[in-house]
Amino acid sequence: MAYNKPIPDPDPLSKPFWEGARAGKLMLPRCTSCNRVHWYPRHICPNCHAREIEWFEASGEGRVHTFAVQHRAFGGWAEEVPFVTAYIDLNEGDRMFTVLRGVDPNKPDLNWIGARVRVEFEPASADVHIAFWRVIQG
Amino acid sequence: MPGELSRAAAIVGAAEANEIGYPETPKTALQLHIEAIKNVSDQTGIPISRIDGIFSAGWSSQIAEHLGLHPRYIDTTSVGGCSFEMHVHHALAAIHAGIIDVALVTHGESGWSSRATGGRGTGRPRGSGDPWDPGSLFSNPYGISGAPSNYSHAMTRHNHRWGSTPEDFAHIAVVTRQWATLNPRAIMHSRDVHPQGGPITIEDVQTARLVSWPLTLLHCCLVTDHGGAVLIAKPEIARSLRTKPVWIAGAGESMSHSNMLEMEDFTATSAAASSAAAYRMAGMGPEDMEMAMVYDSFTVTAGITMEMLGLAPRGEGFRLWKDGHAAPGGRFPINTNGGGLSFNHSGMYGMQLLVEAYRQLSGTAEDGIHGLPGKQTKARSCIVNGTGGSLSTTGTLVLVAD
Ligand SMILES: [Zn+2]
């Protein structure tokens, strides 16, 4: 079945992320001046304001910072309710937003906060693969 | 010692549109603006032609033109529901600087009517990012559908970090509803006004339909129409009117982020910074405040805000409601109009905060069209805090009675 949820329209700023996603790699931007990783992609480092930003392949692992269970949604997501959304603390620093996999949305548990997660990519179209995070053991 | 701007101007009147809430005939935002502006002009006796500064969340040139005005100061700050508190801050500075004498802060929003006519605010997801918000490319694809689906993440984090529970926050909804039952203009005033109106219990809040766990429908604000306007004037004018001045003792504003991806601490807002600025200007502190009007887009918003304003220990803002202090007859009334939760919430609620704060401090709360005596507090000072965006932006005012 065709992917029936909103498909991002990649912009030039985030091109390396989408190229990485197609290859199953999590690419992140990092400032070459202060070495800080930032998410989302920017025109300038929000920490030191240098404009030299490089992309590198990240571990693809992190931990759940916080989450919610969505019981109301629109479009393709309406068919998925309830589903869990979460902010992920990346091992390399800063945070991503996602739909969290590997948990039961009908049994929300505060202990999910801090759980280890790993990224996976789902093809939404030939060009666009979307990052989802899944809770892993340990 | 108070700062230079403290009491350099006063709010001299505050009024609403003729019909707010769920109007029988759909209204436009412009119509709601104009009704409120006419009402505040009538209330204060200040002719509309005397307004020389205009402040609105995005539409100042259109409104000024509609009124046939050619203002000397035009401000369209639009950063969410706290914009109106910021407008008061900006108007205070413009009056102090001698640029203007009379400022109009105005609001009109047909949150209900535009929904009824299929307009904006229907919460459809977008896949593409907004070029002004590059982070949205990385949040829009994940089924987020408006404010509740974001704010719920803050409640979860608060519960985890501070050991609070959704039931703790449910007390905010219950107590705020008590205030709404004293305000006939509140949507949730009674069963006569709305099928789900009238008093509610903790169980009602916790068993209501889940919107975004841990938030049930009754942890969330309403979606209504509202128009409101306040006039702010320099002291010489403020003392010459038939209405009572409410002095702007302190004002401050701040922000922590725009996109929630950049929210460092999900249990804190920039109200810590904006209130610090407001207290400093006022030469007053939390201990000097006698009531509060704080944005309650969700129960969690109000709870966290009290912590940020220094009115409750970290992690325990909800206690002001749970222990009964915020309720009618309590030692520290909060959201005496019935709040965004049970009175009225049009999308940007900052104007409703201002109108109610003016009414309480000027002793005219009963005259809110059909007000009842029970709605009046004895407070002589009020802290007002607006919160905009996704717990993103804040504007704080310290207001004092004459
Ligand atoms: Zn840097």
XYZ file of C-alpha atoms in Angstrom, chain B residues 88-369:
282
model
C 1.214 46.466 26.772
C 4.963 46.365 27.413
C 5.650 48.078 24.073
C 2.896 50.649 24.575
C 4.299 51.490 28.004
C 7.695 52.182 26.450
C 6.209 54.228 23.582
C 4.181 56.370 26.000
C 7.136 56.802 28.346
C 9.246 57.918 25.387
C 6.652 60.563 24.553
C 5.891 59.148 21.116
C 2.196 58.578 21.842
C -0.402 59.474 24.487
C -3.099 56.832 23.960
C -2.446 53.266 22.857
C -5.052 50.810 21.625
C -4.324 47.101 22.132
C -6.900 45.158 20.186
C -7.880 41.557 19.534
C -10.431 39.841 17.358
C -10.429 36.176 16.523
C -13.192 33.988 15.213
C -11.804 30.668 16.380
C -15.320 29.243 16.466
C -16.896 31.004 13.480
C -14.005 30.262 11.126
C -14.211 26.590 12.050
C -17.972 26.641 11.430
C -17.333 28.063 7.966
C -14.466 25.641 7.208
C -11.660 28.162 7.495
C -8.260 27.973 9.132
C -7.599 26.247 12.396
C -8.963 22.869 11.360
C -5.690 21.179 12.277
C -4.806 19.461 8.987
C -1.272 18.133 8.904
C 1.229 19.439 6.403
C 4.061 17.365 5.024
C 6.197 20.141 3.689
C 8.055 22.319 6.087
C 7.477 25.998 6.560
C 10.549 27.829 5.195
C 10.364 30.089 8.250
C 10.486 27.053 10.504
C 13.008 24.555 9.089
C 12.375 22.279 12.062
C 8.784 21.755 10.931
C 10.053 19.536 8.112
C 11.022 17.157 10.891
C 7.885 17.346 13.011
C 5.025 17.726 10.509
C 5.411 14.188 9.097
C 4.689 12.599 12.481
C 0.958 13.051 12.923
C 1.041 16.148 15.113
C -2.327 17.907 14.998
C -2.198 21.201 16.803
C -1.391 22.429 20.283
C -2.744 19.547 22.437
C -0.574 17.007 20.634
C 2.511 19.044 21.574
C 1.697 20.220 25.091
C 1.012 16.651 26.223
C 4.749 15.952 25.994
C 5.321 18.614 28.659
C 2.806 17.021 31.038
C 4.500 13.613 30.644
C 7.903 15.078 31.374
C 6.574 17.004 34.394
C 4.999 13.813 35.768
C 8.280 11.953 35.294
C 10.621 14.612 36.611
C 8.615 16.015 39.521
C 6.450 13.047 40.479
C 3.233 14.889 39.672
C 0.237 13.114 38.170
C -2.439 14.000 35.599
C -4.916 13.974 38.529
C -2.873 16.723 40.193
C -3.338 18.886 37.110
C -7.027 17.944 36.854
C -7.602 20.114 39.951
C -6.764 23.129 37.779
C -9.646 22.270 35.429
C -12.058 21.690 38.321
C -11.268 24.931 40.164
C -11.214 27.001 36.989
C -14.696 25.657 36.209
C -15.829 26.906 39.634
C -14.877 30.426 38.547
C -16.700 29.934 35.232
C -19.928 29.149 37.074
C -19.715 32.727 38.456
C -19.292 34.276 35.003
C -22.431 34.249 32.837
C -20.345 35.043 29.744
C -18.363 31.821 30.254
C -19.177 29.089 27.745
C -19.096 26.521 30.545
C -21.054 28.674 33.017
C -23.942 26.223 33.375
C -25.953 23.497 31.666
C -28.206 26.286 30.375
C -25.339 27.802 28.411
C -23.641 24.578 27.253
C -24.686 20.902 27.549
C -21.367 20.139 29.270
C -21.356 23.333 31.368
C -21.579 23.687 35.143
C -19.423 22.205 37.902
C -17.130 19.250 37.144
C -15.238 16.700 39.253
C -11.736 15.235 39.083
C -13.349 12.054 37.797
C -15.093 13.984 35.000
C -11.742 15.429 33.939
C -9.893 12.117 34.066
C -12.571 10.062 32.317
C -13.186 12.588 29.528
C -12.163 11.554 26.016
C -8.388 11.299 25.557
C -7.056 13.835 23.090
C -3.331 13.369 23.567
C -2.411 11.252 26.566
C -2.054 12.332 29.322
C -4.366 15.200 28.280
C -8.095 14.491 28.177
C -10.496 16.939 26.557
C -11.073 18.680 29.916
C -7.352 19.380 30.335
C -7.615 21.418 27.100
C -8.911 24.912 26.440
C -11.996 25.822 24.431
C -12.165 27.077 20.846
C -14.441 30.125 20.695
C -14.809 33.592 19.220
C -13.543 36.618 21.089
C -12.943 40.282 20.583
C -11.362 42.528 23.176
C -9.695 45.906 23.411
C -7.860 47.878 26.070
C -6.798 51.499 26.067
C -3.549 52.581 27.696
C -2.849 56.216 28.439
C -0.219 58.464 29.969
C -0.807 59.402 33.639
C -2.255 62.886 32.981
C -4.970 61.414 30.772
C -5.469 58.332 32.966
C -6.325 60.533 35.977
C -8.845 62.633 34.028
C -11.226 59.864 32.929
C -14.457 58.470 34.359
C -12.886 54.973 34.459
C -10.359 53.932 37.089
C -6.745 53.530 36.008
C -4.944 50.249 36.593
C -1.242 50.995 36.690
C 1.355 49.075 34.731
C 3.905 48.637 37.498
C 6.054 46.133 35.658
C 6.374 44.465 32.279
C 8.705 41.932 30.721
C 8.899 39.508 27.845
C 11.046 36.607 26.739
C 11.141 33.400 24.731
C 12.863 30.062 24.964
C 12.190 28.646 21.490
C 9.799 28.716 18.568
C 9.676 25.042 17.536
C 9.225 22.625 20.452
C 12.273 20.718 19.122
C 14.309 23.479 20.753
C 12.594 23.375 24.156
C 15.455 22.601 26.505
C 13.410 21.834 29.653
C 9.875 20.605 29.000
C 8.874 21.607 32.537
C 9.952 25.257 32.329
C 9.090 28.324 30.257
C 10.613 31.738 29.643
C 8.101 33.150 32.156
C 10.949 32.841 34.674
C 12.812 35.497 32.682
C 9.840 37.650 31.666
C 8.472 37.743 35.223
C 11.917 38.563 36.640
C 11.991 41.596 34.341
C 8.452 42.592 35.303
C 9.097 42.229 39.045
C 12.325 44.223 38.716
C 10.589 47.078 36.902
C 7.789 47.074 39.477
C 10.134 46.930 42.471
C 7.863 44.143 43.692
C 8.095 40.378 44.042
C 5.901 37.293 44.051
C 5.061 37.930 47.721
C 3.401 41.225 46.721
C 0.982 39.615 44.257
C -2.616 39.098 45.398
C -4.057 37.287 42.375
C -2.945 35.940 39.013
C -4.292 35.758 35.498
C -2.232 33.143 33.652
C -2.674 31.534 30.282
C -4.302 28.120 30.681
C -4.234 26.727 27.173
C -3.911 23.440 29.031
C -3.866 22.608 32.712
C -0.150 21.913 32.448
C 0.495 25.415 31.068
C -1.068 27.087 34.093
C 0.633 24.765 36.576
C 4.129 25.259 35.164
C 3.548 29.008 34.880
C 2.938 29.408 38.614
C 6.313 27.745 39.217
C 7.994 30.106 36.749
C 6.417 33.196 38.361
C 7.920 32.272 41.726
C 4.466 31.658 43.202
C 5.018 27.925 43.817
C 8.033 25.651 44.323
C 9.341 23.833 41.250
C 7.192 20.839 40.418
C 4.312 22.005 42.628
C 2.456 24.737 40.745
C -0.708 22.621 40.637
C -0.898 22.749 44.465
C -2.346 26.267 44.408
C -5.461 24.743 42.855
C -5.317 21.341 44.569
C -5.107 22.980 48.006
C -7.974 25.360 47.169
C -6.014 28.636 47.288
C -6.832 29.524 43.670
C -10.569 28.875 44.061
C -13.348 31.408 44.725
C -12.871 32.509 48.345
C -9.278 31.236 48.417
C -6.271 33.280 49.510
C -4.833 33.596 45.994
C -7.469 33.756 43.210
C -6.283 32.552 39.801
C -8.108 32.920 36.479
C -11.219 34.489 37.925
C -12.998 34.697 34.544
C -13.096 30.898 34.209
C -9.961 30.735 32.102
C -9.277 29.510 28.615
C -10.407 26.169 29.982
C -13.990 27.199 30.765
C -14.624 30.873 29.898
C -13.381 31.572 26.396
C -10.353 30.770 24.240
C -10.205 32.033 20.681
C -6.731 30.779 19.715
C -4.749 33.628 21.261
C -6.022 34.183 24.783
C -3.792 37.004 26.020
C -6.481 39.681 25.604
C -8.957 37.810 27.796
C -6.310 37.877 30.567
C -5.951 41.654 30.259
C -9.677 42.348 30.271
C -10.256 40.302 33.415
C -7.216 41.724 35.231
C -8.476 45.241 34.492
C -11.969 44.390 35.717
C -10.752 42.875 38.976
C -8.282 45.664 39.811
C -10.641 48.479 38.833
C -13.417 46.914 40.897
C -15.708 46.578 37.904
C -15.725 42.799 37.556
C -19.449 42.727 38.238
C -20.184 44.936 35.291
C -18.948 42.371 32.804
C -22.285 42.658 31.002
